Coordinates of C-alpha atoms in Angstrom, one line a residue:
X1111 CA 103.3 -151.2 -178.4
X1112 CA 102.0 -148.6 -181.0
X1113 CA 104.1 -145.8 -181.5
X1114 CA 103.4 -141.9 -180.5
X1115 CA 104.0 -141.3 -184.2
X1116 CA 104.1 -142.1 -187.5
X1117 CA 108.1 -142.2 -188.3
X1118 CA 111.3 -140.4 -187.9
X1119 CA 110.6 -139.9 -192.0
X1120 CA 107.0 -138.0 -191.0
X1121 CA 109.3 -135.9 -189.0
X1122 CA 112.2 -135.1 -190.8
X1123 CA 110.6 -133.9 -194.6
X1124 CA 109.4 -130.4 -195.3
X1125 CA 112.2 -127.8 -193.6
X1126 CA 115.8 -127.6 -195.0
X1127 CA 116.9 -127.9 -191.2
X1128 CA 119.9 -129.9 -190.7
X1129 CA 119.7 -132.9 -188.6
X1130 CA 123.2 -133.6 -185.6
X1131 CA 125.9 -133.8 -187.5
X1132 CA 128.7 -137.1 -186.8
X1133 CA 131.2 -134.8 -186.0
X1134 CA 129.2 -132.6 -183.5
X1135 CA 127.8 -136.2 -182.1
X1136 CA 131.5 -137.1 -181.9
X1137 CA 132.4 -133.7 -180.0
X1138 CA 129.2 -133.3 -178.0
X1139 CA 127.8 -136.9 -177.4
X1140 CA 130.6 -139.2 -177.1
X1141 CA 128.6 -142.3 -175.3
X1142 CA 126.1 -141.8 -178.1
X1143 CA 128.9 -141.9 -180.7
X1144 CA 130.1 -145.3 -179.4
X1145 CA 126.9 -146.7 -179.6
X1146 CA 125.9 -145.8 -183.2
X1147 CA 129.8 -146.2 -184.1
X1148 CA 128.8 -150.2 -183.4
X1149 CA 125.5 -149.7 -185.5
X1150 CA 127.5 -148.2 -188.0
X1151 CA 130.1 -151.4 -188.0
X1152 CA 127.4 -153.9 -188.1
X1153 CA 125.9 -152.3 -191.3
X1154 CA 129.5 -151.9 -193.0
X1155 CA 129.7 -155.6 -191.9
X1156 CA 126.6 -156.6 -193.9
X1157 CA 127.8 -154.9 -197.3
X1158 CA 130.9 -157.3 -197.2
X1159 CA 128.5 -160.3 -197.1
X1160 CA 126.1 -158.9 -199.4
X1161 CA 127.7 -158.0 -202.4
X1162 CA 124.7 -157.4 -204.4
X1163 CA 123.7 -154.6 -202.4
X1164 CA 124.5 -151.0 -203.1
X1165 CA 127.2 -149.4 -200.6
X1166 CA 126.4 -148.1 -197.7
X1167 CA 127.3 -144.3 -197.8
X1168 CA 129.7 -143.3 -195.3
X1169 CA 130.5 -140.0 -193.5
X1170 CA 133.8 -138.4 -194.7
X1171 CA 134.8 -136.7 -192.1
X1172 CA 133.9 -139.7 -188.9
X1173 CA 133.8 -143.0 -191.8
X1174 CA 130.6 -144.4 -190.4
X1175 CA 128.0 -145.1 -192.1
X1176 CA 125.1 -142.3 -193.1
X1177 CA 122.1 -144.5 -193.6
X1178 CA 122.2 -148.1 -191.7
X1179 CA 119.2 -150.7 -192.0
X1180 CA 117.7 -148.2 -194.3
X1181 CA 117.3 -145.2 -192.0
X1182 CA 118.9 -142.2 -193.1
X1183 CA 120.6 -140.0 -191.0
X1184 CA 121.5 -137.1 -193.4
X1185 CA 117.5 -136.5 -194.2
X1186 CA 116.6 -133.0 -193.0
X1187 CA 114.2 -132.2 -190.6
X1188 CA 111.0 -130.9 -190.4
X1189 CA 109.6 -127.7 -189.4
X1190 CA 108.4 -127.9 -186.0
X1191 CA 105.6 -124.9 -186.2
X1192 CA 104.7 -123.2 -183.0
X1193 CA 105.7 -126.0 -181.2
X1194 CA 107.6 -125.3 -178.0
X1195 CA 110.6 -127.6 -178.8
X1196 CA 111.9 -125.4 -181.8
X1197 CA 112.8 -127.5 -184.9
X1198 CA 117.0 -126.2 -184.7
X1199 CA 117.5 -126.7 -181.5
X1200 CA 119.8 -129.2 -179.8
X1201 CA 117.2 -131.0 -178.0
X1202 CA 115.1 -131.4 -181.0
X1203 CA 118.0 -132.4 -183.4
X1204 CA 119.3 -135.0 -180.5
X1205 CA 115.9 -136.6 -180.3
X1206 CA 115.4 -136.7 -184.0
X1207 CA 119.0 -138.5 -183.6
X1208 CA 118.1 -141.0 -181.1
X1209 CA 115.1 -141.8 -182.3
X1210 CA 116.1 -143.6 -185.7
X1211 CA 119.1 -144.7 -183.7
X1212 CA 116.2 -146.9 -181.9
X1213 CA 114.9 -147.6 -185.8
X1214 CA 118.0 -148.3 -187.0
X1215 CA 119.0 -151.0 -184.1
X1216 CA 116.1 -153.0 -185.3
X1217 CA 116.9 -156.3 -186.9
X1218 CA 113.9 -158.2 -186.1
X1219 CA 115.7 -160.1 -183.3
X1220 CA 113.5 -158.8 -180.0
X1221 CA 116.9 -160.0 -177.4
X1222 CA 119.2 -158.3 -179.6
X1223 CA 117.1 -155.0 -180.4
X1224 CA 116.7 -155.4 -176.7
X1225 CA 120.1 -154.9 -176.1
X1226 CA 121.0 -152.4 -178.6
X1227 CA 117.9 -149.9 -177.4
X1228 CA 119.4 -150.5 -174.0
X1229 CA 123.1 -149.2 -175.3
X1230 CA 121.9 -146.3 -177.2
X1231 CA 119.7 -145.2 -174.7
X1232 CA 121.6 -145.6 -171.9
X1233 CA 124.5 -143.8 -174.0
X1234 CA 122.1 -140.8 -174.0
X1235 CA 121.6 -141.0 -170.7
X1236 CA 125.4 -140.6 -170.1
X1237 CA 125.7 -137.7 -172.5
X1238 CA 122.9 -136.0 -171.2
X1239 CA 124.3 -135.9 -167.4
X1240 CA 127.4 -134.4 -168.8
X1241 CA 125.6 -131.1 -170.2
X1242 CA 126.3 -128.1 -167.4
X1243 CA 123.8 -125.8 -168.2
X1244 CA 119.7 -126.6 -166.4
X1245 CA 118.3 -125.6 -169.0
X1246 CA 120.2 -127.5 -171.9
X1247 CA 120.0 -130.7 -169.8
X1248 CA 115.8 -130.4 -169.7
X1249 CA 115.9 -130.1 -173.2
X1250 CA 117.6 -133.1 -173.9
X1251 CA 115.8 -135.4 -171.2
X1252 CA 112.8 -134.0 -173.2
X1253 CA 114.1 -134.9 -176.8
X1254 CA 115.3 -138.4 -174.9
X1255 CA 111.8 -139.0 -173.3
X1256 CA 110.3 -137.9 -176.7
X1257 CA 112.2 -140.4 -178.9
X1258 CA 111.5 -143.4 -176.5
X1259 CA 107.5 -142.6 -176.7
X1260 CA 107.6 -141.7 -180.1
X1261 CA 109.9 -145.2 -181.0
X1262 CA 108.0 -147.1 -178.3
X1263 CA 111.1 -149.6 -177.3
X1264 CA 108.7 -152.5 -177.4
X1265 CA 111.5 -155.2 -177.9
X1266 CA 113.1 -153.6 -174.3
X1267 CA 109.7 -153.5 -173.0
X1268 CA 109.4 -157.0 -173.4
X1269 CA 112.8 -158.3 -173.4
X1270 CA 115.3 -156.6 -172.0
X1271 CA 116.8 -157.1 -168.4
X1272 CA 114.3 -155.6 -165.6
X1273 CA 116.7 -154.2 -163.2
X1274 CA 118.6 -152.2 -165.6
X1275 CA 115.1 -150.8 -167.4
X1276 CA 114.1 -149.7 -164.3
X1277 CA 117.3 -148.0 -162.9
X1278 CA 117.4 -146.1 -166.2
X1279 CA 113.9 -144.7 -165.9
X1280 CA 114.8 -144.2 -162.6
X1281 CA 117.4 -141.6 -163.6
X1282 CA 115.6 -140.0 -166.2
X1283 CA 112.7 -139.4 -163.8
X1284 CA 114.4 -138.2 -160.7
X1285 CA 116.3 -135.7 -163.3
X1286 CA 112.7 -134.4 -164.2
X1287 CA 111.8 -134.1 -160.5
X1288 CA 114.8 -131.9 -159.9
X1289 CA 114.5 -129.6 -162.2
X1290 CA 110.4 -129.5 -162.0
X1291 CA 111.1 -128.5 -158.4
X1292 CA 113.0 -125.6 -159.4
X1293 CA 111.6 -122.1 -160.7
X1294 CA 112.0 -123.1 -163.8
X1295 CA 111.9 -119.8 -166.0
X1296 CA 114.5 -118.2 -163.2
X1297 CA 117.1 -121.0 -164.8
X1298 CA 115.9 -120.3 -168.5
X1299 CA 113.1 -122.6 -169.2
X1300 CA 110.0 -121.2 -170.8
X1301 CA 106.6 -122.3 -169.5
X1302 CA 105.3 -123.5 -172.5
X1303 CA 108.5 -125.9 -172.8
X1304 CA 107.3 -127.0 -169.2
X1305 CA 104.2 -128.1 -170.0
X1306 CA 105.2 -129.6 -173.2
X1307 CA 107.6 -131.8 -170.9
X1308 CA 105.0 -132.6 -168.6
X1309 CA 102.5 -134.0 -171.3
X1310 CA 105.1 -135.9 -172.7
X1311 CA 106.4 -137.4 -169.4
X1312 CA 102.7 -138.0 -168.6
X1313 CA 103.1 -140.1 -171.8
X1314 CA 106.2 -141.7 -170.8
X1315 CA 104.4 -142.9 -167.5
X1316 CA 101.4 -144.3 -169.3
X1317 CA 103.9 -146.3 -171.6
X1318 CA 105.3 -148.3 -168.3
X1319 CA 102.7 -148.8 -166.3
X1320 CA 101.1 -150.7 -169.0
X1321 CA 103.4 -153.2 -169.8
X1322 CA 102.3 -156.0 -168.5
X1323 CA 98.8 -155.3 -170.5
X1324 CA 100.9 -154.6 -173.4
X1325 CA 103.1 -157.5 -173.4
X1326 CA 101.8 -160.1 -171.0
X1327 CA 102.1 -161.3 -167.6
X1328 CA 106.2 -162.2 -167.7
X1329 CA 107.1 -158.6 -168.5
X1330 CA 107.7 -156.0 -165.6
X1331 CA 105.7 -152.4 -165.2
X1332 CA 107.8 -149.5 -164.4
X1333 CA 107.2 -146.7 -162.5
X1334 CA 108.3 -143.0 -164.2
X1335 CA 107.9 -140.6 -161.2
X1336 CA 108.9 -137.4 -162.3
X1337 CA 107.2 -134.7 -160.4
X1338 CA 106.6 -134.3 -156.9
X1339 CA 102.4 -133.3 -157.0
X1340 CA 100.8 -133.1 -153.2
X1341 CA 97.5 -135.5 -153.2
X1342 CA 94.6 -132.9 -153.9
X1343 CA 91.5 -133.2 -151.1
X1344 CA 88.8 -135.7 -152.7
X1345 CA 86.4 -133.6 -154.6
X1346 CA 82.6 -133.7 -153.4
X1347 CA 80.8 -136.0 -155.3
X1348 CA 79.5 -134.3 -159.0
X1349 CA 75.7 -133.5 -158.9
X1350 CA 73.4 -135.8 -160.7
X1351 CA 72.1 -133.3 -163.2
X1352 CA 75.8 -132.6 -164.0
X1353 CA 77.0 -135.9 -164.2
X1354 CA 73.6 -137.1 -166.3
X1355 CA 74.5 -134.5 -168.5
X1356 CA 77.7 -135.1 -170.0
X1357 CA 75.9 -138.6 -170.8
X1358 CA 76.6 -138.8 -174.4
X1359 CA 79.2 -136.2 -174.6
X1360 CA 82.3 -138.2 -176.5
X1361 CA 85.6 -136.0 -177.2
X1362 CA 86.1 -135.8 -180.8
X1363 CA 88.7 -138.2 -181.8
X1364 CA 92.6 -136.9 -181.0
X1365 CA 95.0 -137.7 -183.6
X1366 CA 97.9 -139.7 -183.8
X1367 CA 100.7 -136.5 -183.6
X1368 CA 102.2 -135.8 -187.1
X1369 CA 106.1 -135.4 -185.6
X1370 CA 107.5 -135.5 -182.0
X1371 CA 106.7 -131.9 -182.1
X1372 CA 103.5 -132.2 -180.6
X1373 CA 102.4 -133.5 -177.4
X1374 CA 101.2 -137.3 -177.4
X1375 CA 97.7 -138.1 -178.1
X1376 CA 96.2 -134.7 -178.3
X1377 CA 95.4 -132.3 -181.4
X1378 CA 97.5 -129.5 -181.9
X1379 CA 96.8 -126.4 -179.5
X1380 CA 95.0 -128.7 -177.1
X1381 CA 94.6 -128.0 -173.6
X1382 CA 94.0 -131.5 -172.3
X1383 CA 96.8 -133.1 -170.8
X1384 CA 97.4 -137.0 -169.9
X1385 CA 97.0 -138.2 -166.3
X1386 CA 100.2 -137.8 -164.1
X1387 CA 100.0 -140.1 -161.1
X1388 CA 100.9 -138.8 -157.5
X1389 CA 104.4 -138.9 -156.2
X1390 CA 104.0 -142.2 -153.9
X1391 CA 106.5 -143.5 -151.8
X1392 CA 105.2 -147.0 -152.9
X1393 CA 105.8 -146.0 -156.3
X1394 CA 109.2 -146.0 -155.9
X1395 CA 111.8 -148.7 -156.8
X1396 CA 113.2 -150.7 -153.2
X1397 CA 116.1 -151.8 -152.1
X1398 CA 115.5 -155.3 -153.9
X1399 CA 114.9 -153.7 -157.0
X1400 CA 118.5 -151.6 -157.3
X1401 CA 121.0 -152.9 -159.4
X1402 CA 123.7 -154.7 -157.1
X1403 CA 121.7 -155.3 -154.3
X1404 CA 122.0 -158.7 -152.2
X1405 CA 120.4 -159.9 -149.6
X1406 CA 121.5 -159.5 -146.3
X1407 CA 121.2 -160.5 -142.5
X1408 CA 120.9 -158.2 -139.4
X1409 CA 124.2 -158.4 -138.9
X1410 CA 125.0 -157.1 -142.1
X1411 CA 126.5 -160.1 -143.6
X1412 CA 125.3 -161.4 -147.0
X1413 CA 123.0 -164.3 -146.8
X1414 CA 124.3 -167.6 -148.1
X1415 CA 123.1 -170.3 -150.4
X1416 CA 121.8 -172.1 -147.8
X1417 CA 120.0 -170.1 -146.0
X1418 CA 118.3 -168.4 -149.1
X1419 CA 117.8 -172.2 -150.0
X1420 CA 116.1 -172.6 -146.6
X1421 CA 113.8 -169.8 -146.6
X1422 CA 112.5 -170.5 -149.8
X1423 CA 111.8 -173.9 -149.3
X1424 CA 109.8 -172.8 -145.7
X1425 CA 107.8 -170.4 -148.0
X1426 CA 106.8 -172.7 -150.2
X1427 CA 105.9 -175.3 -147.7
X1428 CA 103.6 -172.3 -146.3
X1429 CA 102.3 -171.7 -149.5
X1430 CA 101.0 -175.3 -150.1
X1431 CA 99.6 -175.4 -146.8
X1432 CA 97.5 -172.3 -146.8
X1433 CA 96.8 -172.8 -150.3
X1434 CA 97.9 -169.4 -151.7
X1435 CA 100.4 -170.7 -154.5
X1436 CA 101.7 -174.2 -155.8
X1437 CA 105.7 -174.5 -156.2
X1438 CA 105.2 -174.1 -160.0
X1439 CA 103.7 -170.8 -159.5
X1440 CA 106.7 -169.6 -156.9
X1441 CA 109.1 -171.1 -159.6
X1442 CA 107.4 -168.9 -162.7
X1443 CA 107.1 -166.1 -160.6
X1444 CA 110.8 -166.1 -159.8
X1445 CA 111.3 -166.3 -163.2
X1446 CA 113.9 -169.3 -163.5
X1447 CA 113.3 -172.9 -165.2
X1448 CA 112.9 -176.2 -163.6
X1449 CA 115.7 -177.5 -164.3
X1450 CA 117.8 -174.3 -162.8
X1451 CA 115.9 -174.4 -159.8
X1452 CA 116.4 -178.2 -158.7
X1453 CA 120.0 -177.3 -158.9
X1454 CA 120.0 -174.6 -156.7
X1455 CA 117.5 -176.1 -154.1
X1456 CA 119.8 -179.4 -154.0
X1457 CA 122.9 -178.7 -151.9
X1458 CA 125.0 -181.7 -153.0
X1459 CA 125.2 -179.9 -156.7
X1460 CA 127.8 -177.4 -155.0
X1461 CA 131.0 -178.6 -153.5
X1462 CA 130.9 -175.2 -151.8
X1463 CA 127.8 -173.6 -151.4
X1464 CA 129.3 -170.0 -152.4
X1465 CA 129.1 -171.5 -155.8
X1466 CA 125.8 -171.1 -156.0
X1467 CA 125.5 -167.3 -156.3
X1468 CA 125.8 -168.2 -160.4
X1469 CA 122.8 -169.6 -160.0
X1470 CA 119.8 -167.5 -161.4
X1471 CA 117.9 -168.4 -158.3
X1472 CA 119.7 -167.2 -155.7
X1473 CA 118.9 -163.9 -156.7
X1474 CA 115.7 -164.6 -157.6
X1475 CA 114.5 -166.1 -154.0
X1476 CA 116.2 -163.5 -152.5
X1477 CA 114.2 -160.7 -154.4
X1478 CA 111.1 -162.9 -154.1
X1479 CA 110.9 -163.6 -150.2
X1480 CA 112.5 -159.9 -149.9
X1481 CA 109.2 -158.7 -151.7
X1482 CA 107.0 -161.0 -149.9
X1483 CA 108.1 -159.7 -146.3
X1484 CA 108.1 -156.1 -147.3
X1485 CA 104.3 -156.9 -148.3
X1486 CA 103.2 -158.7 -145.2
X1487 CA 104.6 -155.9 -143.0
X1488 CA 102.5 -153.8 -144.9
X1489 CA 99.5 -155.7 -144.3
X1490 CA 100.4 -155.8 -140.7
X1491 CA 100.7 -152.3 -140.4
X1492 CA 97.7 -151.1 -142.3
X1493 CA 95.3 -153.7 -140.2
X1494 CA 97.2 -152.1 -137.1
X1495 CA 96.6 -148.9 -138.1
X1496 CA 92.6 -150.1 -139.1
X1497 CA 92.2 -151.8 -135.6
X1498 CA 93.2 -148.5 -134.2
X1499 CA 90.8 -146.1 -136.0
X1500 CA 87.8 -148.9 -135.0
X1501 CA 89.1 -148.8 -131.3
X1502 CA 89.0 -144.4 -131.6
X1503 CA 85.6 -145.1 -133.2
X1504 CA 84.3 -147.1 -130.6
X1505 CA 85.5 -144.9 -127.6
X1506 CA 83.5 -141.6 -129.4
X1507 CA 80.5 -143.2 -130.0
X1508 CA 77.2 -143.2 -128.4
X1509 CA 77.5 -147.1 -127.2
X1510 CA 80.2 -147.7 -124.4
X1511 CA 82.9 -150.7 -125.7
X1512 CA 81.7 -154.2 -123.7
X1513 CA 82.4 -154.8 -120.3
X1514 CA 81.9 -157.4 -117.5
X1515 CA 78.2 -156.0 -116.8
X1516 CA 75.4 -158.8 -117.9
X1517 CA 73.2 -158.3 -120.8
X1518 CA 70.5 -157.4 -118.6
X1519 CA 72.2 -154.3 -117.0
X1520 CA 73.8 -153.1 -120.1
X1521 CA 70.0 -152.6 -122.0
X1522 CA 68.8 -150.7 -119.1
X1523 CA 71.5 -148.3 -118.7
X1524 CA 70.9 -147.9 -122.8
X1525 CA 67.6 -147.5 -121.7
X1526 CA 68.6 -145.2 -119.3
X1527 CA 70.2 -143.5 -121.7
X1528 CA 68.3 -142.8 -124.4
X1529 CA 65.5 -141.6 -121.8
X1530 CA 68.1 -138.8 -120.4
X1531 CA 68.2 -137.4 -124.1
X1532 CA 66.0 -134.4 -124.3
X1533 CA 62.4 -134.9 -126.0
X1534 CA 62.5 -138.4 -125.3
X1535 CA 60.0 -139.1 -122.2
X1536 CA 59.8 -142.2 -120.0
X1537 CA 56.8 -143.6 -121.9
X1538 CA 58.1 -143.3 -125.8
X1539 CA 58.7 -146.7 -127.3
X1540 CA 62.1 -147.7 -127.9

């Protein structure tokens, strides 16, 4: 996935700004110190088995390393103009920060730069939570939200674990909402910072919801719901004159921003802002999708093996009858191998049948035919709910639902009818 920018380098080189410090990361940003600390080792690692290599400089006050797989983290930054987000602040230095933290975990190997994007942003994440003022906190879920758009993560996008992706954008977004749902400038946050956010976030949303485009069927979309906005009335359609007019009418061409300073995708002092989707129930992660979920019955009691084993096997049998799916399709869309899968679907593998919770598709079913009935009540529901509105229709309408009367005898009371309207006499064709 193309970045929102060029590189933390295009950011960081006309102002003599100082960048965060490794002693104020240490003080302020513990989590995030850990996670570069190991960053930091890995690089100091490398020098010892490349000896041909210059040193790696190293901080003199913390001992880590100052520039690791070529990113430097003493560069200075750059002046952030009349952007909202103002080049010394916290929020702007701790994105900076994070940002070539995300560079710098990049080794080329997408399961391990899956991992280590995970850490450091998840470190953040932890750091962020622990700031007491509003204000401060928006800031930094801004500079956070700005370095992942910015980096683009693509290796996590594509990678990394589902469940834990989308339990961390999770958290970022419901922070967003509560603090969107406050009077923001009564808790010290400027309007214009706002609507920076909200342009970014509408960013950030984009980003997830087009993973699967970005990276193919396999990956997962995530949701980023981050402000509560009521559904607006549809608009009357635009006239034709209107609409036949803007025929032709291209936007001139927005540039890639020049720094993280400026909102995603649109020139500098732009108006237009990118689309934010609805807060939707729908849109939000279920219980199957939570981290440390398991599938239970109405009593309470977490399913077993077996009986996982049994429902899956039903809805596959269902699924070959009805034609919907073939068992290679159920098994790809569970995500698990062939090999795992006959393993867990043949008891006589486990001794005792607890034992096969380590297997990937236990988990997997459960999440699967979890999904599957949440989605067939919903079909049920909504044709209810359509059967219903044709039944109201029927009752308020001119023609009187069908009854026991014969064919003959309901045309002439229609008849009948039709004459009893005013301006309609006995001799007007029908």
């Amino acid at each position: 996935m193309s970045s929102a920018a060029a590189s933390p380098a295009a950011a960081t080189a006309a102002a003599k700004v100082p960048p965060l410090s490794l002693s104020t990361l240490k003080t302020r940003y513990p989590n995030l110190y850990q996670a570069y600390s190991q960053l930091s080792a890995r690089q100091l690692n490398c020098d010892g088995m490349m000896s041909e290599m210059d040193p790696t400089p190293t901080d003199a006050a913390t001992g880590l390393a100052t520039k690791i797989m070529f990113i430097d983290f003493t560069q200075q930054l750059a002046d952030n103009g009349d952007s909202p987000l103002k080049t010394e602040s916290d929020g702007n230095k701790f994105c900076i920060f994070l940002w070539k933290m995300l560079d710098a975990s990049e080794s080329g190997s997408i399961g391990g730069d899956a991992c280590r994007f995970f850490d450091a942003l998840y470190a953040a994440y932890q750091d962020i939570m622990k700031l007491n003022s509003t204000a401060t906190k928006f800031e930094h879920l801004l500079g956070w939200t700005m370095a992942v758009c910015s980096h683009g993560i693509g290796a996590l996008l594509e990678r990394g674990d589902p469940d834990r992706n989308r339990i961390l954008f999770k958290y970022i977004a419901e922070e967003f909402k509560k603090i969107f749902k406050l009077e923001t400038a009564a808790v010290g946050i400027d309007n214009g910072l706002r609507e920076f956010a909200i342009e970014w976030c509408g960013a950030m949303q984009k980003m997830l919801r087009s993973v699967k485009k970005e990276y193919g069927e396999y990956s997962e979309n995530y949701t980023f719901n981050f402000i509560y906005k009521p559904r607006p009335k549809k608009a009357a359609p635009a006239p034709v004159e209107v609409a036949a007019a803007a025929v032709g009418k291209a936007s001139p061409p927005s540039p890639s921003p020049t720094s993280v300073a400026h909102a995603p995708g649109m020139q500098q002092g732009g108006t237009g802002q990118p689309k934010v989707d609805e807060d939707d129930d729908d849109d939000e992660p279920k219980p199957w999708e939570m981290e440390g979920w398991v599938p239970r019955t109405k009593n309470g009691k977490q399913k077993s093996p077996n009986v996982i084993r049994g429902e899956l096997q039903r809805y596959i049998d269902k699924c070959k009858a009805d034609g919907t799916m073939t068992q290679t399709k159920i098994i790809e869309t569970m995500g698990v191998n062939n090999n795992t899968y006959r393993r867990f679907m043949n008891p006589k593998t486990y001794k005792d049948q607890w034992s096969a919770l380590q297997n990937g598709t236990y988990s997997s079913a459960a999440r699967l035919l979890e999904e599957v009935k949440y989605s067939e009540a919903k079909a049920k529901k909504s044709a209810g709910s359509s059967a219903k509105r044709k039944a109201a229709t029927s009752t308020t309408g001119e023609v009187a639902p069908a009854s026991k009367k014969s064919k003959k005898d309901q045309a002439t009371e229609l008849i009948n009818r039709i004459n009893a309207v005013e301006g309609v006499s006995d001799g007007s064709a029908i």
